[in-house]
């Protein structure tokens, strides 16, 4: 199976946002990855509802919204209304995660859980069957363009085993420092969705980079 590719709009050129949205629309990408940061859960602030609504109007593909905010329950309906198709909250930011995920699903969205690099996948054991997607952070969240943390691949392998063992259906998404070099090993480890910010938007030809990433396959990566 080919991985789904979710270019991260955080790395787009906000002075030419329509152009970059159209690039994703006209590429082999599958989703728009939308990073929302509150300056509290992570040491950065990104953008909010007006920008997301604009992207939604122009986007021809689903919006995969990654909330890096504390107490996400406060805004779940607003994100649905802004156009989120998949809404992911952080394990570390949610006190009543089960309730939050059920709320997201009840509003018609897919529900995702994200874990920071220091959070073990074993924390997800009880919640796995209530989630449509697990987002494994392979950098400390907050910024685009950081280097991939190597131990993340082993976490994806463990998570894949857990999903099989529990007969769960959650997709595995990996986010942070993903590029054409490490994409094959991530897919081999079990990643279903690759988020890519800088490696797509800072490349000479973003659509071509997306096509190449889409071809990252299950076979052992060449070294
Ligand atoms: C980081 C965000 C990522 C970021 C990825 O906190 O969650 O989605 O945009 O950017 P790259 O691919 O450049 O690491
Ligand atoms: Zn993200």
Coordinates of C-alpha atoms and ligand atoms in Angstrom, one line a residue:
X1 CA 0.0 0.0 0.0
X2 CA 1.2 3.5 -0.8
X3 CA 1.4 5.8 2.1
X4 CA -0.9 8.8 2.3
X5 CA 1.0 12.1 2.0
X6 CA -0.1 15.1 4.1
X7 CA 1.9 18.2 3.3
X8 CA 2.1 20.6 6.3
X9 CA 0.8 24.0 5.6
X10 CA 2.9 25.4 8.4
X11 CA 5.8 25.4 5.9
X12 CA 3.9 27.0 3.1
X13 CA 4.6 30.6 2.0
X14 CA 1.7 32.6 3.7
X15 CA 2.3 35.4 1.2
X16 CA 1.3 32.9 -1.5
X17 CA -1.0 30.7 0.4
X18 CA -3.5 30.2 -2.5
X19 CA -0.7 29.1 -4.8
X20 CA 0.6 26.6 -2.2
X21 CA -2.9 25.3 -1.6
X22 CA -3.3 24.8 -5.4
X23 CA 0.0 23.0 -5.5
X24 CA -1.3 20.5 -3.0
X25 CA -4.6 20.2 -4.8
X26 CA -2.9 19.4 -8.1
X27 CA -0.4 17.0 -6.6
X28 CA -0.6 13.3 -5.5
X29 CA -1.0 14.5 -1.9
X30 CA -3.9 13.0 0.0
X31 CA -4.6 15.5 2.9
X32 CA -3.7 19.0 4.0
X33 CA -1.9 18.9 7.4
X34 CA -2.9 21.9 9.5
X35 CA -0.9 22.6 12.6
X36 CA -2.7 24.7 15.3
X37 CA -0.4 25.9 18.2
X38 CA -1.5 27.9 21.2
X39 CA 1.8 29.2 22.6
X40 CA 1.2 27.2 25.8
X41 CA 1.3 23.6 25.0
X42 CA 4.1 24.4 22.5
X43 CA 6.4 27.4 22.5
X44 CA 5.0 28.8 19.3
X45 CA 1.7 30.2 17.9
X46 CA 0.6 29.3 14.4
X47 CA -2.8 30.3 13.0
X48 CA -6.5 30.0 13.9
X49 CA -10.0 29.7 12.5
X50 CA -9.9 32.4 9.7
X51 CA -6.9 30.8 8.1
X52 CA -8.3 27.3 8.4
X53 CA -11.7 28.4 6.9
X54 CA -9.9 30.0 4.0
X55 CA -7.9 26.8 3.4
X56 CA -11.1 24.8 3.6
X57 CA -12.8 26.9 0.9
X58 CA -9.9 26.3 -1.6
X59 CA -8.8 22.8 -0.6
X60 CA -9.9 19.9 -2.7
X61 CA -8.7 17.3 -0.2
X62 CA -9.5 16.6 3.5
X63 CA -8.1 18.8 6.3
X64 CA -6.1 16.8 8.8
X65 CA -6.0 19.2 11.8
X66 CA -3.3 18.7 14.4
X67 CA -4.1 20.5 17.7
X68 CA -1.1 21.4 19.8
X69 CA -3.2 23.2 22.3
X70 CA -4.1 22.6 26.0
X71 CA -7.6 21.6 26.9
X72 CA -8.8 21.0 23.3
X73 CA -12.4 20.2 24.4
X74 CA -13.1 23.9 24.4
X75 CA -12.8 24.2 20.6
X76 CA -13.9 20.9 19.1
X77 CA -17.1 22.2 17.5
X78 CA -15.4 25.3 16.2
X79 CA -12.8 23.2 14.4
X80 CA -15.5 21.1 12.9
X81 CA -17.2 24.3 11.7
X82 CA -13.9 25.6 10.3
X83 CA -13.7 22.5 8.1
X84 CA -11.6 19.8 9.9
X85 CA -12.2 16.3 8.6
X86 CA -9.7 14.7 10.9
X87 CA -9.1 16.2 14.3
X88 CA -6.1 15.1 16.4
X89 CA -5.5 16.1 20.0
X90 CA -2.4 15.4 22.1
X91 CA -2.4 12.7 24.7
X92 CA -0.4 15.0 26.9
X93 CA -3.0 17.8 26.7
X94 CA -6.2 15.8 27.3
X95 CA -7.4 14.8 30.7
X96 CA -10.5 12.9 29.6
X97 CA -9.2 11.6 26.3
X98 CA -11.9 9.0 25.8
X99 CA -14.6 11.6 26.1
X100 CA -12.8 14.0 23.8
X101 CA -12.4 11.3 21.1
X102 CA -16.1 10.3 21.3
X103 CA -17.0 14.0 21.0
X104 CA -14.9 14.4 17.9
X105 CA -16.5 11.3 16.3
X106 CA -20.0 12.3 17.3
X107 CA -19.5 15.6 15.4
X108 CA -18.7 13.5 12.3
X109 CA -14.9 13.9 12.2
X110 CA -12.2 11.2 12.4
X111 CA -10.6 11.3 15.8
X112 CA -6.8 11.2 16.3
X113 CA -4.4 11.1 19.2
X114 CA -0.9 12.4 19.0
X115 CA 2.0 11.5 21.3
X116 CA 5.2 13.5 21.9
X117 CA 8.6 11.9 21.5
X118 CA 8.9 11.1 25.2
X119 CA 5.5 9.4 25.5
X120 CA 5.6 5.6 25.1
X121 CA 3.1 3.9 22.8
X122 CA 2.0 1.7 25.7
X123 CA 0.0 4.7 27.0
X124 CA -2.4 4.2 24.1
X125 CA -3.3 0.6 25.0
X126 CA -6.7 1.4 26.4
X127 CA -7.6 4.1 23.9
X128 CA -6.6 2.5 20.7
X129 CA -10.0 1.2 19.7
X130 CA -11.5 4.6 20.1
X131 CA -9.1 6.3 17.8
X132 CA -9.0 6.5 14.0
X133 CA -5.4 7.7 13.8
X134 CA -2.3 7.8 16.0
X135 CA 0.1 10.7 15.2
X136 CA 3.6 9.8 16.3
X137 CA 5.6 13.0 16.8
X138 CA 9.1 12.5 15.5
X139 CA 10.2 15.9 16.7
X140 CA 9.2 18.0 19.7
X141 CA 6.1 19.8 18.5
X142 CA 6.2 23.5 17.8
X143 CA 8.2 24.2 14.7
X144 CA 8.7 23.0 11.2
X145 CA 12.1 22.1 9.8
X146 CA 13.5 20.2 12.8
X147 CA 15.5 17.0 12.6
X148 CA 13.9 13.6 12.8
X149 CA 14.4 11.9 16.2
X150 CA 15.7 8.4 15.4
X151 CA 13.9 6.4 18.1
X152 CA 10.6 7.3 16.4
X153 CA 10.9 4.5 13.9
X154 CA 11.0 1.9 16.7
X155 CA 7.9 3.5 18.2
X156 CA 6.1 3.1 14.9
X157 CA 7.0 -0.6 14.8
X158 CA 5.8 -1.1 18.4
X159 CA 2.5 0.7 17.6
X160 CA 2.0 -1.3 14.5
X161 CA 2.3 -4.5 16.6
X162 CA -0.1 -3.2 19.2
X163 CA -2.7 -2.3 16.5
X164 CA -2.4 -5.8 15.0
X165 CA -2.6 -7.5 18.4
X166 CA -5.7 -5.5 19.4
X167 CA -7.3 -5.8 16.0
X168 CA -7.7 -2.0 16.0
X169 CA -8.1 0.1 12.8
X170 CA -6.1 3.2 13.7
X171 CA -3.9 4.6 11.0
X172 CA -0.3 5.5 12.0
X173 CA 0.8 9.0 11.0
X174 CA 4.3 10.3 11.5
X175 CA 5.1 14.0 11.8
X176 CA 8.3 15.9 12.0
X177 CA 11.5 15.8 10.0
X178 CA 10.1 13.4 7.4
X179 CA 11.9 13.5 4.1
X180 CA 12.6 11.5 1.0
X181 CA 15.5 9.8 2.7
X182 CA 13.7 8.5 5.8
X183 CA 10.2 7.9 4.3
X184 CA 10.9 4.4 3.0
X185 CA 12.0 3.2 6.5
X186 CA 9.0 4.8 8.1
X187 CA 6.6 3.1 5.7
X188 CA 8.5 -0.2 6.2
X189 CA 8.0 0.3 10.0
X190 CA 4.3 0.6 9.6
X191 CA 3.5 4.3 8.9
X192 CA 0.3 4.8 6.9
X193 CA 0.5 8.6 6.7
X194 CA 3.6 10.8 6.2
X195 CA 3.4 14.5 7.2
X196 CA 6.0 16.6 5.4
X197 CA 6.5 20.3 5.8
X198 CA 9.9 21.6 4.9
X199 CA 10.9 18.7 2.8
X200 CA 8.0 19.5 0.5
X201 CA 7.6 23.2 0.5
X202 CA 11.3 24.1 0.6
X203 CA 12.1 21.8 -2.3
X204 CA 12.5 23.1 -5.8
X205 CA 9.4 21.2 -7.0
X206 CA 6.9 20.4 -4.2
X207 CA 4.6 18.4 -6.4
X208 CA 7.5 16.2 -7.7
X209 CA 8.7 15.7 -4.1
X210 CA 5.2 14.6 -3.1
X211 CA 5.1 12.1 -6.0
X212 CA 8.5 10.7 -5.0
X213 CA 7.4 10.4 -1.3
X214 CA 4.2 8.7 -2.4
X215 CA 6.4 6.0 -4.0
X216 CA 8.1 5.2 -0.7
X217 CA 7.2 1.6 -0.4
X218 CA 7.2 -1.3 2.0
X219 CA 10.4 -2.9 0.9
X220 CA 13.5 -2.6 3.0
X221 CA 15.1 0.9 2.6
X222 CA 18.4 1.0 0.7
X223 CA 21.2 2.3 2.9
Ligands
LIG1 C1 5.6 20.4 14.2 C2 4.3 20.2 13.4 C3 4.6 19.6 12.1 C4 5.5 20.4 11.2 C5 6.3 19.4 10.4 O1 5.2 20.7 15.5 O2 3.4 19.3 14.0 O3 3.5 19.2 11.4 O4 4.8 21.3 10.4 O5 7.3 20.1 9.7 P1 8.6 19.4 9.1 O6 8.1 18.3 8.1 O7 9.3 20.5 8.4 O8 9.3 18.8 10.2
LIG2 ZN1 1.7 18.5 12.8

